[in-house]
PDB file of C-alpha atoms in Angstrom:
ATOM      1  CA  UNK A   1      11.754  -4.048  31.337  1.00  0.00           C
ATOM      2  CA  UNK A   2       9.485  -3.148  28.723  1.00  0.00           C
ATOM      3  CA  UNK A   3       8.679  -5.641  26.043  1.00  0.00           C
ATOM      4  CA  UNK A   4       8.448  -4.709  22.325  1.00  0.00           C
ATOM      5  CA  UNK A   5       6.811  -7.193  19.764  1.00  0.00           C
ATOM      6  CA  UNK A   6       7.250  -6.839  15.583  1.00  0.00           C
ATOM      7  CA  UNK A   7       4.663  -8.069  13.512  1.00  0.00           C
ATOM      8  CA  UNK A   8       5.631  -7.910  10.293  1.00  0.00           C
ATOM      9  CA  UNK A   9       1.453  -7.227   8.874  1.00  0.00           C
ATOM     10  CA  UNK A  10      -2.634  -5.674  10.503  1.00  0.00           C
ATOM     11  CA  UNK A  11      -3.114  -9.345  10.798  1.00  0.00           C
ATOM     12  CA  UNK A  12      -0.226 -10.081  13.217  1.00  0.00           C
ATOM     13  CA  UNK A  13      -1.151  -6.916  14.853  1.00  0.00           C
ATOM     14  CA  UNK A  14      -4.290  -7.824  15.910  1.00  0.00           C
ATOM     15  CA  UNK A  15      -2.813 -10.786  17.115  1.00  0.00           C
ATOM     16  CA  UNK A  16      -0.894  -8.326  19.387  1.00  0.00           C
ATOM     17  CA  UNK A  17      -3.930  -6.482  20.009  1.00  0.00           C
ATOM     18  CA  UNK A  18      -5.286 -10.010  21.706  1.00  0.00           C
ATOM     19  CA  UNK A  19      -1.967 -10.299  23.973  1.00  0.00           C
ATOM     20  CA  UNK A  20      -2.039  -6.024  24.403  1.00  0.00           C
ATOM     21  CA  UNK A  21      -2.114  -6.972  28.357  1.00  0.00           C
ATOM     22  CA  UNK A  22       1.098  -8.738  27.924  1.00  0.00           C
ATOM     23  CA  UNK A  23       3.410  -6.368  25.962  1.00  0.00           C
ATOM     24  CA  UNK A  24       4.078  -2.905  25.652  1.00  0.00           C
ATOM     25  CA  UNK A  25       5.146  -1.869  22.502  1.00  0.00           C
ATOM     26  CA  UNK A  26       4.208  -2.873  19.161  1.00  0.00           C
ATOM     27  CA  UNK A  27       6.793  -2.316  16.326  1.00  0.00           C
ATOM     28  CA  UNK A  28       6.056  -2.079  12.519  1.00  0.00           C
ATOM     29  CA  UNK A  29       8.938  -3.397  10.710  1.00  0.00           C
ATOM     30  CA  UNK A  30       8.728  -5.100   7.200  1.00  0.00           C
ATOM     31  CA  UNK A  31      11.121  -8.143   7.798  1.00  0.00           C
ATOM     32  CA  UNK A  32      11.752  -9.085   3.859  1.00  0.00           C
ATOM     33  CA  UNK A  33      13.118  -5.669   3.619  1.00  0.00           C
ATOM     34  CA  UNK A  34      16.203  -6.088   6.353  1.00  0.00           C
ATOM     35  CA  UNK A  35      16.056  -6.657   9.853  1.00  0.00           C
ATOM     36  CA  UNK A  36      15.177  -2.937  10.694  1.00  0.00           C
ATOM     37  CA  UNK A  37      12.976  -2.741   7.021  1.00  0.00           C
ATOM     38  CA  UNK A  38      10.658  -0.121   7.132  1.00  0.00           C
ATOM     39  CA  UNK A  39       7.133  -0.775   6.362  1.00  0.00           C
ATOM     40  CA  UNK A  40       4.612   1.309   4.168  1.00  0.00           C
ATOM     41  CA  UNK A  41       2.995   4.210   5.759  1.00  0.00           C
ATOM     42  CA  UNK A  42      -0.697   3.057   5.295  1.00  0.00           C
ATOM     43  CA  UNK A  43       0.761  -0.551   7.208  1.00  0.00           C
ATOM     44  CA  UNK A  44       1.715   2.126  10.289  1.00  0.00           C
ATOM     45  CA  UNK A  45      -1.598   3.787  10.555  1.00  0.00           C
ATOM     46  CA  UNK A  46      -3.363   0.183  10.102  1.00  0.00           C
ATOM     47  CA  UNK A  47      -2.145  -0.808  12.911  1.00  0.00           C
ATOM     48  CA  UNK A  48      -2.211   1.953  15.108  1.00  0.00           C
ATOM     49  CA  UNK A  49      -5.431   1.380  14.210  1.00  0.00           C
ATOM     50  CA  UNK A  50      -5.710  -2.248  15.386  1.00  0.00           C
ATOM     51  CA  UNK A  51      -4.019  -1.717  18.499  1.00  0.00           C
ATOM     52  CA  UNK A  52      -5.432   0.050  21.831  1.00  0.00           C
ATOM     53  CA  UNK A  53      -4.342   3.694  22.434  1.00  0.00           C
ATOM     54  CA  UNK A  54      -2.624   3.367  25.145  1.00  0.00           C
ATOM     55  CA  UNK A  55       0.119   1.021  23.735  1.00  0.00           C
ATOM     56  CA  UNK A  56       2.701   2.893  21.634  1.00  0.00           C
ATOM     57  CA  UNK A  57       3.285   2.139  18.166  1.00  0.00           C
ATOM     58  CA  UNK A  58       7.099   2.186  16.992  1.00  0.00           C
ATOM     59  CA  UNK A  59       8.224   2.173  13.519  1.00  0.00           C
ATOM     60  CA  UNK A  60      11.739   1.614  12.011  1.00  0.00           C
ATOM     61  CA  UNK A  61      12.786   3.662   9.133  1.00  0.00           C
ATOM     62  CA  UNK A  62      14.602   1.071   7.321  1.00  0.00           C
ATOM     63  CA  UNK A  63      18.542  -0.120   7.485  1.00  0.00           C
ATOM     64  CA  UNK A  64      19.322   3.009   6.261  1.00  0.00           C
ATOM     65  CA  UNK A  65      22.759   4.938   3.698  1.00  0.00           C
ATOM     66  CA  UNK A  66      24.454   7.528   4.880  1.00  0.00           C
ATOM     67  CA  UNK A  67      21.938  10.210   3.510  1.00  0.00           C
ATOM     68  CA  UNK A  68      20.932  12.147   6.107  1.00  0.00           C
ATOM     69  CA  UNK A  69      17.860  14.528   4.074  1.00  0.00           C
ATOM     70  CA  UNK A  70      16.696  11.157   2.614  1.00  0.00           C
ATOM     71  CA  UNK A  71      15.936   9.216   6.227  1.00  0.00           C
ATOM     72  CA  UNK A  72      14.800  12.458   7.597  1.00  0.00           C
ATOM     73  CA  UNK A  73      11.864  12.651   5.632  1.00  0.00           C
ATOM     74  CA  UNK A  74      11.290   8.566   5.811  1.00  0.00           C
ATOM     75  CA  UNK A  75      10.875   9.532   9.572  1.00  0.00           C
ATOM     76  CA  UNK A  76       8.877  12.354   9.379  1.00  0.00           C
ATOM     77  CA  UNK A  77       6.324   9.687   7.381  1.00  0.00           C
ATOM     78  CA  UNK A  78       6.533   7.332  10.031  1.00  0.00           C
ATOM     79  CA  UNK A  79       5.128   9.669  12.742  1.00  0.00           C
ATOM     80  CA  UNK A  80       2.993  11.497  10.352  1.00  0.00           C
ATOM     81  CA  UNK A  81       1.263   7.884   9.963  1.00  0.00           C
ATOM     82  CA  UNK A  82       0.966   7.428  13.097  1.00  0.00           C
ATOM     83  CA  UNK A  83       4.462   5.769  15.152  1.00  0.00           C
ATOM     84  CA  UNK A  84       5.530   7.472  18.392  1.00  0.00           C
ATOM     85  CA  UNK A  85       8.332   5.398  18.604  1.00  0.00           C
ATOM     86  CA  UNK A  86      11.045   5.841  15.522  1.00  0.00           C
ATOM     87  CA  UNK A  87      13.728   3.939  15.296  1.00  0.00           C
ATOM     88  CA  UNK A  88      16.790   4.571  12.556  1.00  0.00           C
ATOM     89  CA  UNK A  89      19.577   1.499  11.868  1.00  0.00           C
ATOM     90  CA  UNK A  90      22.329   3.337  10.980  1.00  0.00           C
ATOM     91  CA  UNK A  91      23.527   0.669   8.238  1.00  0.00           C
ATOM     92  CA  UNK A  92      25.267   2.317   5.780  1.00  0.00           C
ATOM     93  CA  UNK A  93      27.097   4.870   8.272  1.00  0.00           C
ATOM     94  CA  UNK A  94      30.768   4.238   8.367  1.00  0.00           C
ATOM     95  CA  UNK A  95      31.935   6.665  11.152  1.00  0.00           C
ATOM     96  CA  UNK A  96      30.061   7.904  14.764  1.00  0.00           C
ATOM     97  CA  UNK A  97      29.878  11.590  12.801  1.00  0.00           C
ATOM     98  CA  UNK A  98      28.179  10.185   9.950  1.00  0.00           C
ATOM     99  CA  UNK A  99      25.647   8.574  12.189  1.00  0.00           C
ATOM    100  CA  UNK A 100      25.235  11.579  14.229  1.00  0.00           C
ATOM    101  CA  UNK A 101      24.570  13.864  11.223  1.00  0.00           C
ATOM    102  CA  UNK A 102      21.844  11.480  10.016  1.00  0.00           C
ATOM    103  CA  UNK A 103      20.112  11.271  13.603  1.00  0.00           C
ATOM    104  CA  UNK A 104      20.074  14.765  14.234  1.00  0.00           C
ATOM    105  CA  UNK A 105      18.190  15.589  11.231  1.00  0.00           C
ATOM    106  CA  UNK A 106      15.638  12.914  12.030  1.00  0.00           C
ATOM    107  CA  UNK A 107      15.434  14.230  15.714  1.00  0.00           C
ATOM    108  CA  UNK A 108      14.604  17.458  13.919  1.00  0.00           C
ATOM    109  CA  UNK A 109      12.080  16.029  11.654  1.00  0.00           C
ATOM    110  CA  UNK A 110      10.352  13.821  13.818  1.00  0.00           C
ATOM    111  CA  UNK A 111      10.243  16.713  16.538  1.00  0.00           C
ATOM    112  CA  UNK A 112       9.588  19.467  15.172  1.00  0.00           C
ATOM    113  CA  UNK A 113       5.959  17.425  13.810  1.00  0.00           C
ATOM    114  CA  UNK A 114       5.493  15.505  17.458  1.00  0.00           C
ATOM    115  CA  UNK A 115       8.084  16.884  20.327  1.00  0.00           C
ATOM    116  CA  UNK A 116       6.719  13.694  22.796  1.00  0.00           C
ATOM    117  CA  UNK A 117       7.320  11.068  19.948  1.00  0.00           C
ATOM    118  CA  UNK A 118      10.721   8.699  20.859  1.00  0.00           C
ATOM    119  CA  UNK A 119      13.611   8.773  18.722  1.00  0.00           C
ATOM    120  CA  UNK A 120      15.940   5.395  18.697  1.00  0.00           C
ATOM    121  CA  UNK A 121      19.390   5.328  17.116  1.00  0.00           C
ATOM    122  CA  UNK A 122      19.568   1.712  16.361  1.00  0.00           C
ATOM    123  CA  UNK A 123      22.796  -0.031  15.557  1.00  0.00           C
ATOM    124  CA  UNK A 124      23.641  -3.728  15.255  1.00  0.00           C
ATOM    125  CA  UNK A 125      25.650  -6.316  17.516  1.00  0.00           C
ATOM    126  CA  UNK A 126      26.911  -7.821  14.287  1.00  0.00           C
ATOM    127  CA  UNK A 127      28.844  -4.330  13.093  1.00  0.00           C
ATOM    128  CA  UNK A 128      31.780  -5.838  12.237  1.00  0.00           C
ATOM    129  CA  UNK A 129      29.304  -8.093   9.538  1.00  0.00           C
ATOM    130  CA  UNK A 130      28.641  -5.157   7.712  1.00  0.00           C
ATOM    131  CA  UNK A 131      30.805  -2.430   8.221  1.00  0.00           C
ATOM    132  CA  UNK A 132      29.248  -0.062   9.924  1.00  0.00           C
ATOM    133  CA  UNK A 133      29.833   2.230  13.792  1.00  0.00           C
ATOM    134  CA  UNK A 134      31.116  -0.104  16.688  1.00  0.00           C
ATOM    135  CA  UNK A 135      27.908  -1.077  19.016  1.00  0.00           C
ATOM    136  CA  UNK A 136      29.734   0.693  22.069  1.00  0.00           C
ATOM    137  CA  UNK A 137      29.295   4.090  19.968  1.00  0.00           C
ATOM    138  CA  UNK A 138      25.851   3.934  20.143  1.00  0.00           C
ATOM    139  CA  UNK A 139      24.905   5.990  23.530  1.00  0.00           C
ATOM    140  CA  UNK A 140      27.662   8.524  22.893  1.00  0.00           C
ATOM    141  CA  UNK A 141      25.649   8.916  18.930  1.00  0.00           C
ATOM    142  CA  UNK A 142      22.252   8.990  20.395  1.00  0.00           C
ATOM    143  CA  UNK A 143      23.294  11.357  23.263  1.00  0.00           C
ATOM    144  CA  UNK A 144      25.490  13.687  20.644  1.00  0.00           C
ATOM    145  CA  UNK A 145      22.317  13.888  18.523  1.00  0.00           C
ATOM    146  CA  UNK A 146      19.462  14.898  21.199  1.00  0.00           C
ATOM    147  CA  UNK A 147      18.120  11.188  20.626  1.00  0.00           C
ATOM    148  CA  UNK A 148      16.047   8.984  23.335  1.00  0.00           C
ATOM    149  CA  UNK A 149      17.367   5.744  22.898  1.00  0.00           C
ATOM    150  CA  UNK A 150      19.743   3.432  21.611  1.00  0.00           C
ATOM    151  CA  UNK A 151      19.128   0.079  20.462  1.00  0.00           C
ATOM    152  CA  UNK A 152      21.109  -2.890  19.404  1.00  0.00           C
ATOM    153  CA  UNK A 153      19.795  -5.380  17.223  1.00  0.00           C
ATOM    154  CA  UNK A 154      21.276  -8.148  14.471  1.00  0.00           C
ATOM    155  CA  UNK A 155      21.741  -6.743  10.676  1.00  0.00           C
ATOM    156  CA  UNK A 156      22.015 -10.503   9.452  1.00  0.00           C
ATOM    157  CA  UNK A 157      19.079 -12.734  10.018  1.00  0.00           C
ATOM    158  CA  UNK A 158      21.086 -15.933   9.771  1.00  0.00           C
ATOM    159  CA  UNK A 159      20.101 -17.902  12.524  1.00  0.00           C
ATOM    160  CA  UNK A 160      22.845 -16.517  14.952  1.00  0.00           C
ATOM    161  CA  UNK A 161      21.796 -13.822  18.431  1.00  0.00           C
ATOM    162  CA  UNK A 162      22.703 -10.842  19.914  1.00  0.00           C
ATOM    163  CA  UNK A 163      25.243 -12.721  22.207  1.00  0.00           C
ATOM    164  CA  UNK A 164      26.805 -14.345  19.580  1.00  0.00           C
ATOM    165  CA  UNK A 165      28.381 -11.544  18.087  1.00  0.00           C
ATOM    166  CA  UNK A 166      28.099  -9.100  21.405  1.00  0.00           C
ATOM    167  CA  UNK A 167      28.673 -11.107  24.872  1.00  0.00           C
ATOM    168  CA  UNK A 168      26.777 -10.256  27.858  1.00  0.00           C
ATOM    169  CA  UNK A 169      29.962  -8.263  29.259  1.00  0.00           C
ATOM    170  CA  UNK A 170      29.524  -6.430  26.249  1.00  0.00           C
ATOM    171  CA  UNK A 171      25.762  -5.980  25.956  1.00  0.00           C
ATOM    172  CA  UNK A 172      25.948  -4.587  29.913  1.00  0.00           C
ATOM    173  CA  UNK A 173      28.693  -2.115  28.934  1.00  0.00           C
ATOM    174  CA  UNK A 174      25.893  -1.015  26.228  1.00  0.00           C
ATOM    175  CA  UNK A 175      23.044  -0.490  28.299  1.00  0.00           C
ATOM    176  CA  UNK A 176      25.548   1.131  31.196  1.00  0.00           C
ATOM    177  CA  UNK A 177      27.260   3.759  28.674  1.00  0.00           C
ATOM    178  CA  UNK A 178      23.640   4.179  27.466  1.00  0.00           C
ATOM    179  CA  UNK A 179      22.016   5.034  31.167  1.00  0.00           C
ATOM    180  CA  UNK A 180      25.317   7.379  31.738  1.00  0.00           C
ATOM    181  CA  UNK A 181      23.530   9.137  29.095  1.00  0.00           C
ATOM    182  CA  UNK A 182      20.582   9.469  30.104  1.00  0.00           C
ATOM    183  CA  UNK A 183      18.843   7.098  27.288  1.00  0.00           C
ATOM    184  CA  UNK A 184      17.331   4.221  27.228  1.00  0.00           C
ATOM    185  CA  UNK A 185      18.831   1.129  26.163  1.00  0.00           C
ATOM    186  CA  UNK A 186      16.846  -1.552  23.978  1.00  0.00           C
ATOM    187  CA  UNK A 187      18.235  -4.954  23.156  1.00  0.00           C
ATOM    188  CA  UNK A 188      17.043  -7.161  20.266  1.00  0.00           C
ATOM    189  CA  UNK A 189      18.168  -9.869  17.884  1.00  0.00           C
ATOM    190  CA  UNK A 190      17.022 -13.154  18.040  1.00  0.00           C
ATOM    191  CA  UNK A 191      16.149 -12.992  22.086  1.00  0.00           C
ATOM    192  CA  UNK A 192      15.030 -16.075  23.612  1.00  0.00           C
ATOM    193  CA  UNK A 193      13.333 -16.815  26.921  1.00  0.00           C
ATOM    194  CA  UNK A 194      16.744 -17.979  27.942  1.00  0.00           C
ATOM    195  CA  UNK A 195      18.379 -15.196  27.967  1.00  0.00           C
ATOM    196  CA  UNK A 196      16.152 -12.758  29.928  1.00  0.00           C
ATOM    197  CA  UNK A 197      18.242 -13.239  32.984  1.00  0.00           C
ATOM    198  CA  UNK A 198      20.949 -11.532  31.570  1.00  0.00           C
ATOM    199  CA  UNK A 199      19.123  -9.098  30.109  1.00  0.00           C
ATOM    200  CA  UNK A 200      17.494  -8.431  33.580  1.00  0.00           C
ATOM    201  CA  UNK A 201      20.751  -8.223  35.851  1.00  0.00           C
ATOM    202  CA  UNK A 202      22.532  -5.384  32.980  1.00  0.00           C
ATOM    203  CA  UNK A 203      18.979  -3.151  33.776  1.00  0.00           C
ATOM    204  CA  UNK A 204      17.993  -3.464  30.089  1.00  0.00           C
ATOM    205  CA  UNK A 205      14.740  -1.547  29.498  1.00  0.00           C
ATOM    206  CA  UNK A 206      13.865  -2.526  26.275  1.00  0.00           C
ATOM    207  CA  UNK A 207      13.800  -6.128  24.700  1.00  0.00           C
ATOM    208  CA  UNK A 208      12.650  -6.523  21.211  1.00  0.00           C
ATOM    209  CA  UNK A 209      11.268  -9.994  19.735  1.00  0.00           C
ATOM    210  CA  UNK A 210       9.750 -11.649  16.926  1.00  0.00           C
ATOM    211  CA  UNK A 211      10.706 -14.782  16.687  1.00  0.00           C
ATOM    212  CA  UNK A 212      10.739 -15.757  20.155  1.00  0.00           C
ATOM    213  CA  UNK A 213       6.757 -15.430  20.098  1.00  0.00           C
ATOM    214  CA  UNK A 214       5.797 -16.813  17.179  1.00  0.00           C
ATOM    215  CA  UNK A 215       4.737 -20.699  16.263  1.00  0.00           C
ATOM    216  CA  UNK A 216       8.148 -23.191  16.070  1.00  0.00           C
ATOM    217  CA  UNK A 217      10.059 -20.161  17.102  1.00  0.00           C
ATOM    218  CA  UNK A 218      10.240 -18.886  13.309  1.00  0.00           C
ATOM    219  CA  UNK A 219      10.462 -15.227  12.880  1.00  0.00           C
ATOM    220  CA  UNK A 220       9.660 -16.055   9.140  1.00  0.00           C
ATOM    221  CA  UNK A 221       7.206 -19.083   8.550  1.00  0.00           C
ATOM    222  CA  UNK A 222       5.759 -18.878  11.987  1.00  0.00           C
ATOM    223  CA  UNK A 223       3.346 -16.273  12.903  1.00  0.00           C
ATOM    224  CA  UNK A 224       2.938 -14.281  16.382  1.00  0.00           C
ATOM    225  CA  UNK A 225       0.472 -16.058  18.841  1.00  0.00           C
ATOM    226  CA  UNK A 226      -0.880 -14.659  22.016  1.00  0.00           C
ATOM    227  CA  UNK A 227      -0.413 -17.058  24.173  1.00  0.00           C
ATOM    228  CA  UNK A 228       3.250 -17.269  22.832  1.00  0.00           C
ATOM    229  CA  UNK A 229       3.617 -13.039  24.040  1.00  0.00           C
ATOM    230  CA  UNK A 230       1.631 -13.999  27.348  1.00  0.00           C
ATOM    231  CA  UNK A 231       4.078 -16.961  27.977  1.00  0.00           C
ATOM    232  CA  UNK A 232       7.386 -14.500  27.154  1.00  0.00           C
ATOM    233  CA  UNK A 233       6.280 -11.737  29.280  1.00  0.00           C
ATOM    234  CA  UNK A 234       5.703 -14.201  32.486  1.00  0.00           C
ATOM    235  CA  UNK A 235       9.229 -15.424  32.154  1.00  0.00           C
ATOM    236  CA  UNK A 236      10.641 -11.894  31.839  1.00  0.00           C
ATOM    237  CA  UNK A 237       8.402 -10.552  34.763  1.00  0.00           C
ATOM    238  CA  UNK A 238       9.646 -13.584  37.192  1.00  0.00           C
ATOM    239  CA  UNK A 239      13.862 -12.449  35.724  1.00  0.00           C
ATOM    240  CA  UNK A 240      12.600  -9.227  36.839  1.00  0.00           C
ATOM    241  CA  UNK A 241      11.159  -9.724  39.750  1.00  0.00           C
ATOM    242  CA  UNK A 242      14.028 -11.886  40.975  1.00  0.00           C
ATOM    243  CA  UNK A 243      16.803  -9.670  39.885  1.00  0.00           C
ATOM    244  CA  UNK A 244      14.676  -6.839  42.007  1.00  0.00           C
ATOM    245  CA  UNK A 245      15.256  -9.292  44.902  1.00  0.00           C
ATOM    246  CA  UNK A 246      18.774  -9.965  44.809  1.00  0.00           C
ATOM    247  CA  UNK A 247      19.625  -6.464  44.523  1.00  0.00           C
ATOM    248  CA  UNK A 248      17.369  -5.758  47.560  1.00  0.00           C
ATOM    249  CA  UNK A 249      18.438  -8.414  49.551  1.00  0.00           C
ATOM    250  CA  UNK A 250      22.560  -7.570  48.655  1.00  0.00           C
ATOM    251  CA  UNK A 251      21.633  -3.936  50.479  1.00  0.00           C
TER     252      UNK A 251
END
């Protein structure tokens, strides 16, 4: 599993830059601004700045409306400033072909600038919150509109987790429909140490946090410490590692 942090400012990035041997991703986001806000383009190439080269910079787009020319061109800024990894929440889009419409034209945008760069149709585990495509139509929207990746996260930031709203059973359905695809699938929404064992055994390769690394466990008030990545990424590598096991040792 690969393990995406979000600091939410350059100074929380070079926190991440401190813990770089510990995490593999770093995500802009701007969290005041929704739980996939998009931050300003100078933020993006600040900290690609901050970080090293070698670890990817991702940047959402925003919760975004169903207008498709309008989130194309917000992801055309991200990788112009500097993300590799975009990622779109598909907020205000009611219906798998409105979603589809809107991540083919960023797939176009964002490719036809940087054909490597990683495009992420993100959708939330809390759907029915909010009104917007079921989280098991994901990998069948991502696939349908020459995405990489499809990602899961929480739209409301009340205190409640991915589980809560989409059980394990449900999550691993996810990330299967999403390998049948040939995507990866990327889990996020208030993920705690606790749950990397399930996230593990369903084969998840991405896992987003925030909170879970930052002081008191506050994706708000606290603020991202190193030894707080170091410490997450130890616990996922042994869930790893011991999942790797049990599979080897059931053949």
């Amino acid at each position: 599993m690969l393990l995406l942090v979000s600091p939410d400012s350059v100074e929380e990035a070079l926190d991440c830059a401190k813990a770089a041997e510990h995490l593999d991703i770093v995500d802009v986001k701007k969290p005041d601004e929704g739980s996939l806000g998009a931050n300003y383009p100078w933020v993006i190439r600040a900290i690609r700045e901050a970080v090293p080269a070698d670890k990817p910079v991702s940047a959402t787009v925003g919760d975004v409306p169903y207008k498709p020319g309008t989130v194309a061109q917000a992801a055309l800024g991200a990788v112009v400033s500097g993300a590799s990894y975009i990622k779109v929440g598909l907020y205000g889009c009611t219906t798998p072909e409105q979603a589809v419409e809107v991540m083919r034209g960023v797939v176009r945008a964002v490719k036809d600038h940087r054909p490597d760069a990683f495009v992420v149709a993100s959708g939330y585990a809390d759907a029915h919150r909010i009104g917007c495509v079921n989280p098991l139509a994901l990998p069948d929207i991502a696939r349908r509109s020459g995405s990489d990746g499809a990602m899961l996260d929480t739209a409301v930031k009340d205190g409640s987790r991915l589980f809560d709203h989409t059980p394990p059973e449900v999550c691993a359905r996810f990330v299967e429909l999403a390998h049948e695809a040939g995507l990866l699938a990327a889990l996020a929404g208030s993920v705690k140490a606790t749950d990397l064992g399930e996230l593990a055994r369903m084969g998840t390769d991405i896992v987003g946090v925030r909170g879970a690394v930052c002081e008191g466990g506050d994706r708000n008030a606290g603020r991202i410490r190193p030894p707080l990545v170091a410490a997450f990424r130890a616990e996922m590598d042994r869930h790893v590692q011991a999942h790797a096991a049990a599979v080897a040792a059931a053949s």
